[in-house]
Amino acid sequence: VQLQASGGGSVQAGGSLRLSCAASIPTVSDYNMGWFRQTPGKEREFVAAISWRGGRGATLYENSAAGRFTVSRDDAKNTVYLEMNSLKPEDTAVYYCAAGPPSINAESMRRASRYLSWGQGTLVTVSS
């Protein structure tokens, strides 16, 4: 599985960005797809995830992302998106997309260790 993340950039606080994760797998709907972020010196942290089709595309968000970020999937384009609105300086990080085995276990979807394939990361910088 190969994942290609894109869409990062520099924005001012309050702005928006949409990250994309293009997958080489036959269909992203066969996997749980997650978004994580990482800043220097810190562990990779969960941001959002969307379940495989068996989980009906259920979405899950980290508390600070809920209400501002939206994860979605376009099966025709085999791409997962992370729409980020009302961005804050603390959202500055390298964002990674990841593919994991199908599951509807929320705790499993939050754990980076449960994901098998990772994209290369895309940098998001939010200035105040």
Tab-separated table of C-alpha atoms in Angstrom, residues 4-93:
chain	number	residue	atom	x	y	z
A	4	GLN	CA	0.628	10.096	-1.009
A	5	ALA	CA	-0.356	13.020	1.210
A	6	SER	CA	-0.601	16.549	-0.128
A	7	GLY	CA	-2.282	19.867	0.477
A	8	GLY	CA	-0.219	21.263	3.319
A	9	GLY	CA	0.898	24.853	3.380
A	10	SER	CA	1.046	28.052	5.376
A	11	VAL	CA	-2.091	29.848	6.491
A	12	GLN	CA	-3.058	32.432	9.039
A	13	ALA	CA	-5.052	31.554	12.111
A	14	GLY	CA	-8.702	31.128	11.237
A	15	GLY	CA	-7.902	29.915	7.749
A	16	SER	CA	-8.607	26.591	6.085
A	17	LEU	CA	-6.742	23.843	4.302
A	18	ARG	CA	-7.750	20.566	2.734
A	19	LEU	CA	-5.316	17.697	2.912
A	20	SER	CA	-5.547	14.822	0.448
A	21	CYS	CA	-4.285	11.277	0.723
A	22	ALA	CA	-4.186	9.377	-2.560
A	23	ALA	CA	-3.891	5.618	-2.179
A	24	SER	CA	-2.526	2.945	-4.460
A	25	ILE	CA	-4.640	0.246	-2.865
A	26	PRO	CA	-7.604	-0.986	-4.859
A	27	THR	CA	-10.040	0.827	-2.683
A	28	VAL	CA	-9.594	2.923	0.431
A	29	SER	CA	-12.978	1.746	1.637
A	30	ASP	CA	-11.437	-1.640	2.468
A	31	TYR	CA	-9.301	-0.033	5.174
A	32	ASN	CA	-9.602	2.225	8.144
A	33	MET	CA	-7.953	5.478	7.113
A	34	GLY	CA	-6.461	7.781	9.692
A	35	TRP	CA	-4.846	11.187	9.941
A	36	PHE	CA	-2.146	11.861	12.485
A	37	ARG	CA	0.147	14.795	13.150
A	38	GLN	CA	3.539	15.252	14.685
A	39	THR	CA	5.625	18.152	15.940
A	40	PRO	CA	9.357	18.038	16.740
A	41	GLY	CA	10.118	16.175	19.933
A	42	LYS	CA	6.595	14.815	20.334
A	43	GLU	CA	4.935	11.546	19.522
A	44	ARG	CA	2.650	11.225	16.560
A	45	GLU	CA	-0.880	12.024	17.709
A	46	PHE	CA	-4.252	11.022	16.391
A	47	VAL	CA	-6.330	13.645	14.572
A	48	ALA	CA	-9.160	11.876	12.754
A	49	ALA	CA	-10.142	8.602	11.135
A	50	ILE	CA	-12.790	7.140	8.898
A	51	SER	CA	-13.742	3.504	9.093
A	52	TRP	CA	-13.791	0.963	6.279
A	53	ARG	CA	-17.045	0.394	4.420
A	54	GLY	CA	-18.091	-2.330	6.855
A	55	GLY	CA	-18.138	0.337	9.514
A	56	ARG	CA	-20.244	2.504	7.217
A	57	GLY	CA	-17.589	5.174	7.076
A	58	ALA	CA	-17.945	6.107	10.718
A	59	THR	CA	-15.716	9.021	11.643
A	60	LEU	CA	-13.719	9.678	14.769
A	61	TYR	CA	-11.961	12.861	15.887
A	62	GLU	CA	-9.485	13.954	18.470
A	63	ASN	CA	-11.150	16.400	20.845
A	64	SER	CA	-9.420	19.541	19.555
A	65	ALA	CA	-10.264	18.618	15.958
A	66	ALA	CA	-13.937	17.860	16.489
A	67	GLY	CA	-16.126	20.591	15.065
A	68	ARG	CA	-13.294	22.111	13.019
A	69	PHE	CA	-11.952	19.190	10.968
A	70	THR	CA	-13.837	16.822	8.696
A	71	VAL	CA	-12.490	13.533	7.380
A	72	SER	CA	-14.070	12.114	4.255
A	73	ARG	CA	-13.449	9.558	1.540
A	74	ASP	CA	-13.999	9.588	-2.219
A	75	ASP	CA	-14.071	5.984	-3.325
A	76	ALA	CA	-14.143	6.896	-7.021
A	77	LYS	CA	-10.859	8.789	-6.620
A	78	ASN	CA	-9.483	6.394	-4.025
A	79	THR	CA	-8.625	9.401	-1.908
A	80	VAL	CA	-9.186	10.409	1.693
A	81	TYR	CA	-9.447	14.054	2.706
A	82	LEU	CA	-9.021	16.084	5.847
A	83	GLU	CA	-10.808	19.404	5.645
A	84	MET	CA	-9.426	21.726	8.303
A	85	ASN	CA	-11.226	24.935	9.223
A	86	SER	CA	-10.683	27.576	11.902
A	87	LEU	CA	-7.052	26.618	12.056
A	88	LYS	CA	-5.043	27.575	15.121
A	89	PRO	CA	-1.284	27.978	15.599
A	90	GLU	CA	-1.300	24.821	17.713
A	91	ASP	CA	-2.436	22.880	14.642
A	92	THR	CA	1.008	23.452	13.144
A	93	ALA	CA	2.547	20.043	12.489
